[in-house]
């Protein structure tokens, strides 16, 4: 039997599951700032590699870029944007799944993020070029970068099927894109010179990744902090109306590094009033505040133990 409302395959009985246990006293958790920093550093490295690949490719394909004409200039602008945003999207969406130990889920999320980045780089010029054509004011030149960042952040949120995250990420991306153009202006990088795109898109990569990752961490409403087990210190945002947890890569929160967790172990439902209820899959076992439970209403600070992992459920607006 499977968890109601899920498309994952049925769970087999797990007679070998260990008894859930409470978190040991004194357990510490990592600050969400650590994950933000790691995601940004990973993004910078990936964006740098992406830019190097595009630079090499364009260098081979175009002998004299200064004389190549507008069509080629537009092409390499899109190539730079697509490469950088693909790297940013792949890192932002794939990082947590990879941290959870699921290479399959990380690959899927990273591919989805990369696709959103490429789509943004292709679509954004159609929105911004008519606006800035013929304009000379420097602040007008911020519009393309702002639209690029805003559209990208919004698409990342929709990719995760989370309207709230789409709004938050979209606003963060919009601000990041505008700031990135400001960085280019402060560095006095000529818009006519080829290297300006490298500086501009590196700035976009760093700022978009930083703004979006930070905004997601600040705007989160509910999350699970791992306080004991293979992923101690990691935090997973509970953002969907139904959030599934297990080892299977199809789950929303993947804990592949804990062999005692079932493929599909439990789910957390959120109702329209913002109440959260935990349901344990048949054949699996879980404890809430040290008591075995098949289902339980979750409150801020409740401890949930599954397999060899202990989680603390947290709410931003806890009363």
Short mmCIF file of C-alpha atoms in Angstrom, two decimals:
data_model
loop_
_atom_site.label_atom_id
_atom_site.label_comp_id
_atom_site.label_asym_id
_atom_site.label_seq_id
_atom_site.Cartn_x
_atom_site.Cartn_y
_atom_site.Cartn_z
CA UNK A 1 0.00 0.00 0.00
CA UNK A 2 1.29 3.48 -0.87
CA UNK A 3 0.79 6.83 0.80
CA UNK A 4 -2.54 8.29 -0.36
CA UNK A 5 -2.16 10.99 -2.99
CA UNK A 6 1.29 9.82 -4.12
CA UNK A 7 2.37 8.29 -7.43
CA UNK A 8 5.31 6.41 -5.93
CA UNK A 9 5.25 2.58 -5.89
CA UNK A 10 3.89 0.72 -2.84
CA UNK A 11 6.14 0.23 0.17
CA UNK A 12 7.14 -3.29 1.22
CA UNK A 13 6.99 -4.11 4.95
CA UNK A 14 10.11 -3.13 6.86
CA UNK A 15 10.51 -5.54 9.77
CA UNK A 16 14.16 -4.55 10.05
CA UNK A 17 13.45 -0.89 10.83
CA UNK A 18 15.11 0.23 14.03
CA UNK A 19 13.18 1.91 16.79
CA UNK A 20 13.03 5.66 16.30
CA UNK A 21 14.89 7.66 18.90
CA UNK A 22 14.98 11.17 20.19
CA UNK A 23 17.75 13.61 19.42
CA UNK A 24 20.63 13.49 21.90
CA UNK A 25 21.02 16.48 24.17
CA UNK A 26 23.45 19.07 22.93
CA UNK A 27 23.04 18.27 19.24
CA UNK A 28 23.99 21.26 17.12
CA UNK A 29 22.72 22.38 13.75
CA UNK A 30 24.33 24.35 10.97
CA UNK A 31 23.24 27.86 10.12
CA UNK A 32 21.28 28.20 6.86
CA UNK A 33 23.94 30.73 5.90
CA UNK A 34 26.36 27.83 5.42
CA UNK A 35 24.19 26.26 2.73
CA UNK A 36 23.77 29.65 1.02
CA UNK A 37 27.56 30.14 0.94
CA UNK A 38 28.15 26.62 -0.40
CA UNK A 39 25.53 27.05 -3.12
CA UNK A 40 27.02 30.39 -4.19
CA UNK A 41 30.60 29.07 -4.25
CA UNK A 42 29.51 26.08 -6.29
CA UNK A 43 27.65 28.41 -8.65
CA UNK A 44 30.68 30.67 -9.14
CA UNK A 45 32.86 27.69 -10.05
CA UNK A 46 30.25 26.26 -12.41
CA UNK A 47 29.64 29.66 -14.04
CA UNK A 48 33.37 30.19 -14.53
CA UNK A 49 33.71 26.82 -16.25
CA UNK A 50 30.64 27.55 -18.40
CA UNK A 51 32.08 30.91 -19.47
CA UNK A 52 35.43 29.33 -20.32
CA UNK A 53 33.71 26.73 -22.52
CA UNK A 54 31.66 29.38 -24.35
CA UNK A 55 34.70 31.62 -24.76
CA UNK A 56 36.69 28.77 -26.30
CA UNK A 57 33.79 27.76 -28.55
CA UNK A 58 33.21 31.29 -29.83
CA UNK A 59 36.94 31.80 -30.30
CA UNK A 60 37.05 28.76 -32.57
CA UNK A 61 33.86 29.61 -34.46
CA UNK A 62 34.38 33.37 -34.98
CA UNK A 63 37.72 34.69 -36.24
CA UNK A 64 37.05 38.41 -35.76
CA UNK A 65 34.25 39.10 -33.33
CA UNK A 66 34.67 42.85 -33.66
CA UNK A 67 33.70 42.59 -37.32
CA UNK A 68 31.22 39.75 -36.95
CA UNK A 69 28.12 41.94 -36.99
CA UNK A 70 25.05 42.22 -34.78
CA UNK A 71 23.72 38.72 -35.47
CA UNK A 72 26.85 37.06 -34.11
CA UNK A 73 27.03 39.54 -31.23
CA UNK A 74 23.47 38.64 -30.25
CA UNK A 75 24.30 34.97 -30.56
CA UNK A 76 27.27 35.05 -28.22
CA UNK A 77 25.36 37.26 -25.79
CA UNK A 78 22.66 34.59 -25.63
CA UNK A 79 25.32 31.88 -25.41
CA UNK A 80 26.95 33.59 -22.45
CA UNK A 81 23.62 34.16 -20.73
CA UNK A 82 22.45 30.60 -21.34
CA UNK A 83 25.69 29.06 -20.12
CA UNK A 84 25.87 31.13 -16.95
CA UNK A 85 22.20 30.85 -16.02
CA UNK A 86 22.24 27.12 -16.79
CA UNK A 87 25.12 26.76 -14.32
CA UNK A 88 23.30 28.87 -11.71
CA UNK A 89 20.03 26.96 -12.13
CA UNK A 90 21.72 23.58 -12.00
CA UNK A 91 23.52 24.46 -8.77
CA UNK A 92 20.55 26.09 -7.04
CA UNK A 93 18.14 23.23 -7.75
CA UNK A 94 20.55 20.30 -7.70
CA UNK A 95 22.54 21.12 -4.57
CA UNK A 96 20.10 19.98 -1.87
CA UNK A 97 19.22 16.75 -3.69
CA UNK A 98 22.90 15.95 -4.03
CA UNK A 99 23.47 16.78 -0.36
CA UNK A 100 20.68 14.33 0.47
CA UNK A 101 22.62 11.58 -1.26
CA UNK A 102 20.41 11.10 -4.32
CA UNK A 103 22.50 11.46 -7.47
CA UNK A 104 19.48 10.63 -9.63
CA UNK A 105 17.32 13.37 -8.08
CA UNK A 106 20.25 15.81 -8.18
CA UNK A 107 20.72 15.12 -11.90
CA UNK A 108 17.02 15.65 -12.59
CA UNK A 109 16.81 18.88 -10.58
CA UNK A 110 20.08 20.18 -12.03
CA UNK A 111 18.87 19.47 -15.58
CA UNK A 112 15.61 21.25 -14.82
CA UNK A 113 17.47 24.26 -13.44
CA UNK A 114 19.79 24.35 -16.44
CA UNK A 115 16.82 24.22 -18.80
CA UNK A 116 15.23 27.18 -17.00
CA UNK A 117 18.48 29.13 -17.38
CA UNK A 118 18.75 28.44 -21.10
CA UNK A 119 15.07 29.30 -21.62
CA UNK A 120 15.57 32.60 -19.78
CA UNK A 121 18.56 33.59 -21.92
CA UNK A 122 16.59 32.89 -25.10
CA UNK A 123 13.33 34.57 -24.09
CA UNK A 124 14.59 37.65 -22.19
CA UNK A 125 16.01 39.52 -25.22
CA UNK A 126 12.62 39.41 -26.94
CA UNK A 127 11.20 41.27 -23.92
CA UNK A 128 14.01 43.75 -23.33
CA UNK A 129 15.45 44.62 -26.77
CA UNK A 130 12.40 46.64 -27.90
CA UNK A 131 12.53 48.59 -24.61
CA UNK A 132 16.20 49.57 -24.70
CA UNK A 133 16.65 49.99 -28.46
CA UNK A 134 17.84 53.50 -29.19
CA UNK A 135 18.06 54.45 -25.49
CA UNK A 136 21.30 55.99 -24.20
CA UNK A 137 20.57 56.55 -20.50
CA UNK A 138 22.71 54.23 -18.37
CA UNK A 139 19.85 53.31 -16.03
CA UNK A 140 17.89 52.01 -19.01
CA UNK A 141 20.71 49.52 -19.57
CA UNK A 142 19.84 47.95 -16.21
CA UNK A 143 16.51 46.74 -17.58
CA UNK A 144 17.85 43.73 -19.54
CA UNK A 145 19.81 42.42 -16.56
CA UNK A 146 16.89 43.02 -14.19
CA UNK A 147 14.41 41.25 -16.48
CA UNK A 148 16.90 38.42 -17.02
CA UNK A 149 17.29 37.87 -13.26
CA UNK A 150 13.59 38.27 -12.48
CA UNK A 151 12.43 35.92 -15.22
CA UNK A 152 15.05 33.36 -14.23
CA UNK A 153 14.11 33.42 -10.54
CA UNK A 154 10.42 33.09 -11.38
CA UNK A 155 11.00 30.11 -13.66
CA UNK A 156 13.07 28.37 -10.97
CA UNK A 157 10.17 28.73 -8.55
CA UNK A 158 7.67 27.37 -11.05
CA UNK A 159 10.06 24.50 -11.79
CA UNK A 160 9.67 23.45 -8.14
CA UNK A 161 5.87 23.89 -8.43
CA UNK A 162 5.90 26.50 -5.67
CA UNK A 163 4.13 29.81 -6.39
CA UNK A 164 5.48 31.44 -3.22
CA UNK A 165 9.02 30.47 -4.14
CA UNK A 166 8.45 31.72 -7.69
CA UNK A 167 7.43 35.14 -6.35
CA UNK A 168 10.28 35.36 -3.85
CA UNK A 169 12.90 34.13 -6.32
CA UNK A 170 11.54 36.39 -9.06
CA UNK A 171 11.86 39.52 -6.92
CA UNK A 172 15.32 38.44 -5.72
CA UNK A 173 16.43 37.78 -9.29
CA UNK A 174 15.08 41.15 -10.45
CA UNK A 175 17.08 43.00 -7.79
CA UNK A 176 20.16 40.88 -8.44
CA UNK A 177 20.07 41.55 -12.17
CA UNK A 178 19.79 45.30 -11.65
CA UNK A 179 22.66 45.24 -9.14
CA UNK A 180 24.78 43.16 -11.52
CA UNK A 181 24.48 45.86 -14.17
CA UNK A 182 25.40 48.39 -11.51
CA UNK A 183 28.58 46.42 -10.81
CA UNK A 184 29.50 46.54 -14.50
CA UNK A 185 28.98 50.33 -14.55
CA UNK A 186 31.08 50.80 -11.40
CA UNK A 187 33.90 48.78 -12.95
CA UNK A 188 33.60 50.98 -16.05
CA UNK A 189 33.39 48.02 -18.40
CA UNK A 190 32.63 49.17 -21.92
CA UNK A 191 29.39 47.75 -23.28
CA UNK A 192 30.96 47.58 -26.74
CA UNK A 193 33.89 45.42 -25.75
CA UNK A 194 33.58 41.65 -25.86
CA UNK A 195 34.89 41.05 -22.28
CA UNK A 196 32.04 43.15 -20.90
CA UNK A 197 29.70 40.19 -21.31
CA UNK A 198 32.04 38.03 -19.23
CA UNK A 199 32.11 40.59 -16.41
CA UNK A 200 28.38 41.22 -16.64
CA UNK A 201 27.36 37.58 -16.58
CA UNK A 202 29.82 36.65 -13.85
CA UNK A 203 28.28 39.43 -11.76
CA UNK A 204 24.82 38.13 -12.61
CA UNK A 205 25.85 34.58 -11.65
CA UNK A 206 27.19 35.62 -8.25
CA UNK A 207 24.42 38.06 -7.36
CA UNK A 208 21.48 36.03 -8.67
CA UNK A 209 22.69 32.92 -6.84
CA UNK A 210 23.29 34.90 -3.64
CA UNK A 211 20.01 36.83 -3.73
CA UNK A 212 17.82 33.84 -4.63
CA UNK A 213 19.43 31.43 -2.16
CA UNK A 214 19.27 34.04 0.62
CA UNK A 215 15.68 35.02 -0.20
CA UNK A 216 14.56 31.39 -0.14
CA UNK A 217 16.19 30.89 3.25
CA UNK A 218 14.65 34.05 4.70
CA UNK A 219 11.16 33.59 3.22
CA UNK A 220 10.76 29.94 4.16
CA UNK A 221 7.70 29.19 6.27
CA UNK A 222 8.38 25.61 7.42
CA UNK A 223 11.46 23.45 7.29
CA UNK A 224 13.04 20.31 8.72
CA UNK A 225 16.46 20.52 10.36
CA UNK A 226 18.47 17.30 10.61
CA UNK A 227 19.85 17.17 14.16
CA UNK A 228 21.08 13.56 14.14
CA UNK A 229 21.99 11.10 11.40
CA UNK A 230 23.99 11.07 8.14
CA UNK A 231 22.84 14.56 7.12
CA UNK A 232 23.22 16.33 10.47
CA UNK A 233 23.08 20.11 10.02
CA UNK A 234 21.17 20.09 6.73
CA UNK A 235 17.89 21.95 6.41
CA UNK A 236 15.10 21.08 4.00
CA UNK A 237 12.32 23.54 3.21
CA UNK A 238 8.77 22.15 3.45
CA UNK A 239 7.08 24.31 0.83
CA UNK A 240 4.48 22.19 -0.97
CA UNK A 241 0.95 21.42 0.14
CA UNK A 242 2.08 17.78 0.20
CA UNK A 243 5.72 16.96 0.89
CA UNK A 244 6.96 13.37 0.65
CA UNK A 245 10.04 12.14 2.49
CA UNK A 246 12.06 8.99 1.79
CA UNK A 247 15.03 7.45 0.03
CA UNK A 248 13.36 7.31 -3.38
CA UNK A 249 14.55 10.07 -5.72
CA UNK A 250 10.92 10.88 -6.57
CA UNK A 251 10.30 12.13 -3.02
CA UNK A 252 10.34 15.86 -2.37
CA UNK A 253 12.89 15.49 0.44
CA UNK A 254 15.39 12.75 -0.32
CA UNK A 255 17.37 11.03 2.47
CA UNK A 256 19.29 8.48 0.40
CA UNK A 257 22.21 8.32 2.83
CA UNK A 258 20.15 6.68 5.58
CA UNK A 259 19.61 2.98 4.70
CA UNK A 260 17.03 2.63 7.50
CA UNK A 261 14.64 5.07 5.83
CA UNK A 262 12.09 3.51 3.47
CA UNK A 263 11.89 4.49 -0.19
CA UNK A 264 8.74 6.41 0.67
CA UNK A 265 8.66 6.82 4.44
CA UNK A 266 6.18 9.59 5.24
CA UNK A 267 4.46 12.67 3.95
CA UNK A 268 3.59 16.05 5.45
CA UNK A 269 0.35 17.75 4.40
CA UNK A 270 -0.34 21.47 4.78
CA UNK A 271 -3.94 22.64 4.83
CA UNK A 272 -5.28 26.05 3.79
CA UNK A 273 -5.00 27.30 7.36
CA UNK A 274 -1.30 26.55 7.50
CA UNK A 275 -1.56 23.45 9.73
CA UNK A 276 0.88 20.61 9.10
CA UNK A 277 0.04 16.93 9.58
CA UNK A 278 2.48 14.03 9.28
CA UNK A 279 1.39 10.64 7.89
CA UNK A 280 3.63 7.56 8.11
CA UNK A 281 3.59 5.04 5.25
CA UNK A 282 2.30 1.54 6.01
CA UNK A 283 5.21 -0.74 6.91
CA UNK A 284 7.40 2.18 7.98
CA UNK A 285 7.85 3.55 11.48
CA UNK A 286 8.33 7.02 12.87
CA UNK A 287 8.25 8.72 16.26
CA UNK A 288 7.09 12.22 17.08
CA UNK A 289 8.59 13.55 20.30
CA UNK A 290 9.64 10.01 21.23
CA UNK A 291 6.21 8.42 20.72
CA UNK A 292 5.55 6.03 17.84
CA UNK A 293 2.87 7.50 15.59
CA UNK A 294 1.03 6.68 12.40
CA UNK A 295 -0.02 10.30 12.02
CA UNK A 296 0.42 13.46 14.05
CA UNK A 297 -0.20 17.19 13.89
CA UNK A 298 3.16 18.97 13.78
CA UNK A 299 4.02 22.02 15.83
CA UNK A 300 7.10 24.17 15.95
CA UNK A 301 9.96 22.32 17.64
CA UNK A 302 8.48 18.81 17.31
CA UNK A 303 11.10 16.08 16.92
CA UNK A 304 10.51 13.49 14.20
CA UNK A 305 12.64 10.33 14.16
CA UNK A 306 12.80 8.06 11.10
CA UNK A 307 15.39 5.36 10.56
CA UNK A 308 18.63 6.62 12.08
CA UNK A 309 17.75 10.25 11.33
CA UNK A 310 16.25 12.77 13.75
CA UNK A 311 14.55 15.89 12.40
CA UNK A 312 13.28 19.01 14.10
CA UNK A 313 10.19 20.58 12.53
CA UNK A 314 10.36 24.38 12.57
CA UNK A 315 7.99 27.21 11.69
CA UNK A 316 9.03 30.80 11.00
CA UNK A 317 5.95 32.34 12.57
CA UNK A 318 5.69 30.03 15.56
CA UNK A 319 3.30 31.37 18.18
#
